[in-house]
Every structure is written in structure tokens, then in C-alpha cells.
Tab-separated table of C-alpha atoms in Angstrom:
chain	number	residue	atom	x	y	z
A	81	MET	CA	225.666	-43.674	123.056
A	82	MET	CA	224.632	-41.249	120.498
A	83	ASP	CA	226.994	-40.725	117.532
A	84	VAL	CA	227.350	-37.724	115.456
A	85	LEU	CA	224.916	-38.033	112.394
A	86	SER	CA	226.358	-37.539	109.030
A	87	ARG	CA	224.764	-35.198	106.360
A	88	GLY	CA	223.171	-38.665	104.691
A	89	GLU	CA	221.735	-39.739	108.111
A	90	LEU	CA	220.353	-36.364	108.769
A	91	GLU	CA	218.616	-36.699	105.478
A	92	LYS	CA	217.124	-40.334	106.325
A	93	VAL	CA	215.794	-39.763	109.426
A	94	ALA	CA	214.508	-36.018	109.171
A	95	PRO	CA	214.468	-34.781	105.337
A	96	SER	CA	212.502	-31.545	106.331
A	97	ILE	CA	215.813	-30.207	107.895
A	98	PHE	CA	216.903	-30.045	104.072
A	99	ALA	CA	213.524	-28.392	102.745
A	100	ASP	CA	214.291	-26.351	99.550
A	101	GLY	CA	212.155	-23.263	99.985
A	102	GLN	CA	208.879	-22.993	101.974
A	103	LEU	CA	205.086	-23.819	101.294
A	104	ASN	CA	203.526	-21.427	98.889
A	105	ARG	CA	200.645	-20.534	100.958
A	106	LEU	CA	202.801	-18.714	103.164
A	107	SER	CA	202.771	-15.020	103.521
A	108	ASP	CA	205.430	-12.694	101.744
A	109	LYS	CA	206.237	-11.663	105.385
A	110	TYR	CA	207.358	-14.943	106.500
A	111	GLN	CA	210.862	-15.461	105.991
A	112	LYS	CA	212.466	-19.292	105.856
A	113	TYR	CA	215.547	-19.649	107.937
A	114	SER	CA	217.273	-22.829	106.729
A	115	THR	CA	217.894	-25.566	109.637
A	116	VAL	CA	220.544	-26.868	107.626
A	117	GLN	CA	222.368	-23.756	107.274
A	118	VAL	CA	222.174	-23.029	110.827
A	119	ALA	CA	223.375	-26.606	111.602
A	120	GLU	CA	226.329	-26.039	109.490
A	121	LEU	CA	227.349	-22.648	111.201
A	122	LEU	CA	226.750	-24.642	114.722
A	123	GLY	CA	229.299	-27.457	113.174
A	124	GLU	CA	231.911	-24.545	112.757
A	125	GLU	CA	231.608	-23.842	116.713
A	126	ARG	CA	232.125	-27.785	117.214
A	127	TRP	CA	228.148	-28.061	118.037
A	128	LEU	CA	227.680	-31.375	116.322
A	129	PRO	CA	224.301	-33.126	115.688
A	130	VAL	CA	223.544	-36.339	117.445
A	131	PHE	CA	219.915	-36.731	117.191
A	132	ALA	CA	217.218	-35.843	114.597
A	133	ARG	CA	213.579	-36.293	114.155
A	134	GLN	CA	210.631	-34.934	112.209
A	135	GLN	CA	206.866	-34.658	112.764
A	136	ARG	CA	204.553	-37.107	111.270
A	137	VAL	CA	201.857	-35.218	109.058
A	138	ARG	CA	198.707	-36.208	107.866
A	139	ASP	CA	198.520	-33.290	105.455
A	140	GLU	CA	200.624	-34.404	102.244
A	141	SER	CA	201.200	-30.960	101.316
A	142	ARG	CA	203.135	-30.447	104.680
A	143	ALA	CA	205.278	-33.556	103.924
A	144	GLY	CA	208.965	-32.246	103.663
A	145	TYR	CA	208.443	-28.917	105.540
A	146	GLN	CA	206.951	-30.108	108.769
A	147	LYS	CA	208.461	-29.597	112.252
A	148	HIS	CA	211.529	-31.298	113.022
A	149	ILE	CA	214.151	-31.336	115.951
A	150	ILE	CA	217.865	-31.683	116.189
A	151	ARG	CA	220.001	-32.148	119.121
A	152	PHE	CA	223.592	-30.570	119.033
A	153	ARG	CA	226.306	-31.510	121.578
A	154	HIS	CA	229.901	-29.909	121.901
A	155	GLU	CA	232.697	-31.912	120.581
A	156	ALA	CA	234.300	-31.937	124.027
A	157	ASP	CA	231.127	-33.304	125.851
A	158	ILE	CA	230.962	-36.137	123.078
A	159	ASN	CA	234.658	-37.268	123.883
A	160	ALA	CA	233.879	-37.145	127.677
A	161	LEU	CA	230.993	-39.057	127.497
A	162	ARG	CA	232.650	-41.746	125.380
A	163	SER	CA	235.400	-42.235	127.562
A	164	GLY	CA	233.304	-42.300	130.894
A	165	ARG	CA	234.532	-38.819	132.339
A	166	LYS	CA	231.142	-37.298	132.426
A	167	GLU	CA	227.575	-38.803	133.218
A	168	GLU	CA	225.460	-36.075	131.604
A	169	GLY	CA	225.954	-33.998	128.562
A	170	PHE	CA	224.608	-30.943	127.561
A	171	ASP	CA	222.913	-30.067	124.460
A	172	ILE	CA	221.337	-27.158	122.346
A	173	VAL	CA	218.023	-28.597	121.299
A	174	MET	CA	216.677	-26.725	118.118
A	175	SER	CA	213.009	-27.332	116.653
A	176	ASN	CA	212.040	-25.583	113.508
A	177	SER	CA	209.509	-25.750	110.513
A	178	HIS	CA	209.318	-24.620	106.941
A	179	ASP	CA	205.512	-24.831	106.887
A	180	GLY	CA	204.838	-21.732	109.151
A	181	SER	CA	203.242	-24.088	111.913
A	182	SER	CA	206.121	-23.181	114.424
A	183	CYS	CA	208.846	-20.734	115.192
A	184	TYR	CA	212.462	-21.429	115.421
A	185	VAL	CA	213.071	-22.409	119.231
A	186	LEU	CA	216.328	-23.022	121.121
A	187	GLU	CA	216.599	-24.890	124.390
A	188	ALA	CA	218.986	-26.222	126.458
A	189	GLY	CA	218.910	-30.151	127.127
A	190	ILE	CA	220.411	-33.142	128.997
A	191	PHE	CA	221.744	-36.070	128.207
A	192	ARG	CA	222.159	-39.004	130.394
A	193	CYS	CA	224.689	-41.614	129.393
A	194	VAL	CA	223.320	-44.336	131.944
A	195	CYS	CA	220.165	-44.727	129.695
A	196	ILE	CA	220.710	-42.962	126.362
A	197	ASN	CA	217.958	-40.505	126.942
A	198	GLY	CA	217.406	-37.145	126.382
A	199	LEU	CA	216.040	-34.346	128.628
A	200	VAL	CA	214.255	-30.632	127.713
A	201	VAL	CA	215.021	-28.311	130.386
A	202	GLY	CA	212.004	-26.287	130.635
A	203	ALA	CA	212.911	-23.448	132.255
A	204	SER	CA	212.472	-19.974	130.103
A	205	ALA	CA	215.727	-18.868	131.127
A	206	PHE	CA	217.206	-21.501	128.972
A	207	SER	CA	215.023	-21.151	125.756
A	208	PHE	CA	214.703	-18.509	122.946
A	209	LYS	CA	212.159	-18.432	120.149
A	210	VAL	CA	212.629	-16.815	116.867
A	211	ARG	CA	209.708	-15.817	114.681
A	212	HIS	CA	210.120	-16.262	110.920
A	213	MET	CA	210.614	-12.663	110.279
A	214	GLY	CA	213.687	-10.203	110.082
A	215	SER	CA	216.360	-12.473	111.483
A	216	THR	CA	219.538	-14.097	110.000
A	217	PRO	CA	221.031	-17.733	110.519
A	218	GLU	CA	223.912	-15.912	112.233
A	219	GLU	CA	221.640	-14.363	114.741
A	220	ILE	CA	219.996	-17.755	115.266
A	221	VAL	CA	223.490	-19.330	115.992
A	222	LYS	CA	224.394	-16.521	118.484
A	223	ALA	CA	221.424	-17.289	120.226
A	224	SER	CA	222.240	-20.646	120.358
A	225	LEU	CA	225.722	-20.086	121.730
A	226	GLU	CA	223.944	-17.895	124.291
A	227	ILE	CA	222.192	-20.831	125.322
A	228	ALA	CA	225.080	-22.691	125.430
A	229	SER	CA	227.064	-20.337	127.708
A	230	LYS	CA	224.378	-21.241	130.370
A	231	VAL	CA	225.569	-24.824	130.642
A	232	PRO	CA	227.400	-24.335	134.044
A	233	GLU	CA	224.078	-23.064	135.314
A	234	VAL	CA	222.066	-25.888	134.213
A	235	ALA	CA	224.913	-28.262	135.296
A	236	SER	CA	224.742	-26.586	138.977
A	237	ARG	CA	220.683	-27.156	138.976
A	238	VAL	CA	221.348	-30.820	138.312
A	239	ASP	CA	223.990	-30.969	141.278
A	240	VAL	CA	221.290	-29.854	143.325
A	241	MET	CA	218.690	-32.061	142.367
A	242	LYS	CA	221.033	-34.751	143.150
A	243	GLY	CA	221.332	-33.573	146.615
A	244	VAL	CA	217.603	-33.075	147.400
A	245	MET	CA	216.255	-36.387	149.276
A	246	LEU	CA	212.722	-36.851	148.920
A	247	SER	CA	210.329	-38.723	151.404
A	248	ASP	CA	207.974	-41.224	150.474
A	249	SER	CA	205.006	-38.862	150.409
A	250	GLU	CA	207.082	-36.604	148.712
A	251	ILE	CA	208.130	-38.880	145.839
A	252	GLN	CA	204.317	-39.969	145.732
A	253	ASP	CA	203.020	-36.095	145.263
A	254	PHE	CA	205.896	-35.954	142.559
A	255	VAL	CA	204.634	-39.057	140.634
A	256	ILE	CA	201.129	-38.068	140.841
A	257	SER	CA	201.703	-34.686	139.642
A	258	ALA	CA	203.790	-35.890	136.521
A	259	TYR	CA	200.804	-38.409	135.815
A	260	HIS	CA	198.517	-35.566	135.527
A	261	LEU	CA	200.616	-33.874	132.798
A	262	LYS	CA	199.613	-36.477	130.552
A	263	TRP	CA	196.966	-39.083	131.481
A	264	GLU	CA	194.758	-36.636	133.245
A	265	ARG	CA	194.870	-34.548	130.006
A	266	ASP	CA	194.192	-37.364	127.848
A	267	LYS	CA	191.366	-38.718	129.979
A	268	VAL	CA	189.224	-35.553	129.373
A	269	GLU	CA	189.352	-36.305	125.651
A	270	ALA	CA	189.129	-40.391	126.038
A	271	GLU	CA	185.878	-39.723	127.916
A	272	LYS	CA	184.219	-37.753	125.384
A	273	ALA	CA	184.137	-40.877	123.128
A	274	LEU	CA	183.252	-43.510	125.409
A	275	GLU	CA	179.710	-45.149	126.144
A	276	PRO	CA	177.969	-44.154	129.271
A	277	ASP	CA	179.392	-47.429	130.996
A	278	GLU	CA	182.655	-47.438	129.507
A	279	ALA	CA	185.955	-46.335	131.677
A	280	PRO	CA	189.199	-45.150	130.288
A	281	LEU	CA	191.935	-46.731	130.850
A	282	SER	CA	193.928	-45.969	134.435
A	283	PHE	CA	196.375	-47.547	136.252
A	284	ASP	CA	198.622	-46.774	139.742
A	285	PRO	CA	200.442	-43.642	138.854
A	286	MET	CA	203.521	-45.233	140.964
A	287	VAL	CA	204.230	-47.468	138.492
A	288	LEU	CA	206.204	-44.581	136.870
A	289	ALA	CA	208.663	-44.309	139.666
A	290	TYR	CA	209.660	-47.966	138.736
A	291	PRO	CA	213.440	-48.049	138.393
A	292	ARG	CA	215.004	-49.668	135.439
A	293	ARG	CA	218.361	-50.220	136.472
A	294	SER	CA	220.245	-49.887	139.562
A	295	GLU	CA	221.973	-46.630	138.900
A	296	ASP	CA	218.353	-44.823	139.003
A	297	LYS	CA	217.656	-46.292	142.378
A	298	GLY	CA	217.211	-43.878	145.583
A	299	ASN	CA	215.118	-40.952	146.649
A	300	SER	CA	217.058	-38.027	145.193
A	301	LEU	CA	214.888	-35.662	143.315
A	302	TRP	CA	217.195	-36.334	140.241
A	303	SER	CA	216.701	-39.918	140.210
A	304	VAL	CA	213.083	-39.911	140.959
A	305	PHE	CA	212.582	-37.359	137.948
A	306	ASN	CA	214.642	-39.252	135.427
A	307	ARG	CA	212.813	-42.736	136.273
A	308	VAL	CA	209.556	-40.610	135.769
A	309	GLN	CA	210.635	-38.995	132.713
A	310	GLU	CA	212.002	-42.227	131.181
A	311	ASN	CA	208.679	-44.334	131.882
A	312	MET	CA	206.519	-41.541	130.581
A	313	MET	CA	208.365	-41.200	127.300
A	314	LYS	CA	209.432	-44.714	126.513
A	315	GLY	CA	206.639	-46.581	128.162
A	316	SER	CA	206.565	-49.171	130.974
A	317	PRO	CA	209.234	-51.846	130.702
A	318	VAL	CA	206.543	-54.291	132.080
A	319	ARG	CA	202.943	-54.795	131.869
A	320	VAL	CA	201.096	-53.136	134.503
A	321	ALA	CA	197.825	-53.631	136.145
A	322	THR	CA	195.054	-51.134	135.008
A	323	ASN	CA	191.250	-51.212	135.194
A	324	HIS	CA	191.131	-53.158	131.736
A	325	GLY	CA	193.267	-55.640	132.497
A	326	ASN	CA	197.253	-56.048	132.115
A	327	HIS	CA	198.718	-53.681	129.788
A	328	ARG	CA	202.016	-51.914	129.171
A	329	ILE	CA	201.905	-47.810	129.273
A	330	ARG	CA	202.657	-46.939	125.818
A	331	SER	CA	205.567	-44.579	124.647
A	332	VAL	CA	205.058	-41.059	123.688
A	333	LYS	CA	205.049	-40.741	119.961
A	334	GLY	CA	204.298	-37.424	118.845
A	335	LEU	CA	207.083	-34.554	118.605
A	336	ASN	CA	204.910	-31.704	120.300
A	337	GLU	CA	203.822	-33.896	122.956
A	338	ASP	CA	207.316	-35.139	123.972
A	339	LEU	CA	208.754	-31.647	124.010
A	340	ARG	CA	205.835	-30.669	126.002
A	341	ILE	CA	205.996	-33.343	128.694
A	342	ASN	CA	209.727	-32.828	128.859
A	343	ARG	CA	209.497	-29.316	129.455
A	344	GLU	CA	206.813	-29.482	131.786
A	345	LEU	CA	208.539	-32.205	133.923
A	346	TRP	CA	211.537	-30.023	134.281
A	347	ASN	CA	209.435	-27.397	135.611
A	348	LEU	CA	207.892	-29.902	138.002
A	349	ALA	CA	211.215	-30.810	139.381
A	350	GLU	CA	212.330	-27.664	139.422
A	351	SER	CA	209.516	-26.744	141.654
A	352	ARG	CA	210.639	-28.853	144.321
A	353	LEU	CA	213.702	-27.065	144.918
A	354	LYS	CA	211.794	-23.741	145.936
């Protein structure tokens, strides 16, 4: 279970949240929105930080200002998850940077208690972007709470996914489509660095549908979606056969890639509802 993070814990896992100022190279038009100030204002509305991380950077000048993400969960949801009264919690997912690399992005998220795993809702109806020009922390909080007000709609879509049963061929189609979101995209780049007689690593996409626990077995769209999402994000729990022997599928490490795959997987699942 994700616990509420203290200020000290936030400073440890994502110090860029507390950046003092902004990069000198940014233009005068750039307006810094303090992530920590927004977090404090959300706390007054009982939305508390339960997860945070920051982007790894190669350019040392960006260190301390780079992109970061915080997941906020309402106090009532935190208590319901702890007591076992709910299986899923609903979050506000906030990403920002103080180096000019990204705008302020607010999105709806879902937390599954059974696997301690966080999803991001990809639909544009549940996201909001704020450029670093002209807004105030209070306006960003207002936008966050507008996303929070859509929790019932997100919960409704989850319930619909739980009721949609997929055939074996539909599961295969979903898994292959999910596979293409990452590995076919990576394959293009990998092939550029290969010798003519080499081949990039490949594996049977159906290993992504492997259930890690009994609660995730079944053919519902929600179950399949969650199995695939967890195996893509965390990597395979067992070694799988590839064209280069037995390997583990590696987890997703990059912050931007984490968010991208989560959004696109949600949209892929939603497309099966039409």
C-alpha cells in the first residue's frame, strides 16, 4: 500500500519538486509554477502525495530542475483502500518541470491495491495542460479539482471494462497492439545499430498476458489490460524465450516513457469499448 509521503520523503525521492527558481537560460516570459506550492494547496483540499519520482538527466545543468511527477490521492480514498473497502483508488497525477522541458500536466490516475500499481488515464477528457505563462498556483489547483470531479466517470469506465469479456482472438489482438506500443517502436532504433547479420531481440507478445496473481486471471478487458500494463511496466516476472535465448523483459525506466505507455495503453483499452 502506498503511504502518504512526508515533505522529507518528497525531498529525498524528487528534490526537483522543491527547486528554488528556474534555469537561467529560460526567457523572461517563462513563469515558474512552484510544484511544492501547488502540492500544499492540494493538501488543504485533503489530496495527499502518495508517490513521487523525478527524471534522470545527463545534462548536469538541469539537475534539480528536471521533470518530476507526484500522485495525489484523496484522504477518504486512502482510508478506504487501507481498510479493504475499495479495490481501486483514483488519483490526480501531476507532472511538471522547472527547466522549461515541459508544461504543467494534470491527469486522472488509477491505483490498484492488489498489485500496488499505478495507471494513468490517457483520455484527453481527464487531462489538463498549463503552459508556464500567465497562470497562478491557485488556478492549477482549480484545474486539478476539476479533474478530481470526474472520478465517477473514470470509475464508470472501469466498471464497463470489467464487464466486457474478450475472446481468445480479441485478447491476442489486444496484446499484439500493446506490444507494438513499445517494442516495435524500439525495434526501429535498435536495427539501426545492428550489423547486417544481427537481429534485434524479439519474443512472443503473449507473455505480456501472463497473470502474476489469481486475482488477475480471467478474460475481462479490465483483467487483460492490467496484466499487460503491469508486465510492460515492471518487466516479466519470469524468463521468456527470445530469439537470443531466455531473457527477462526489462521494466520501463524513463519517466516520459512510463507516462506515454500508460496513456496509450488506456486509450487502447478504451478503443475496445466502441
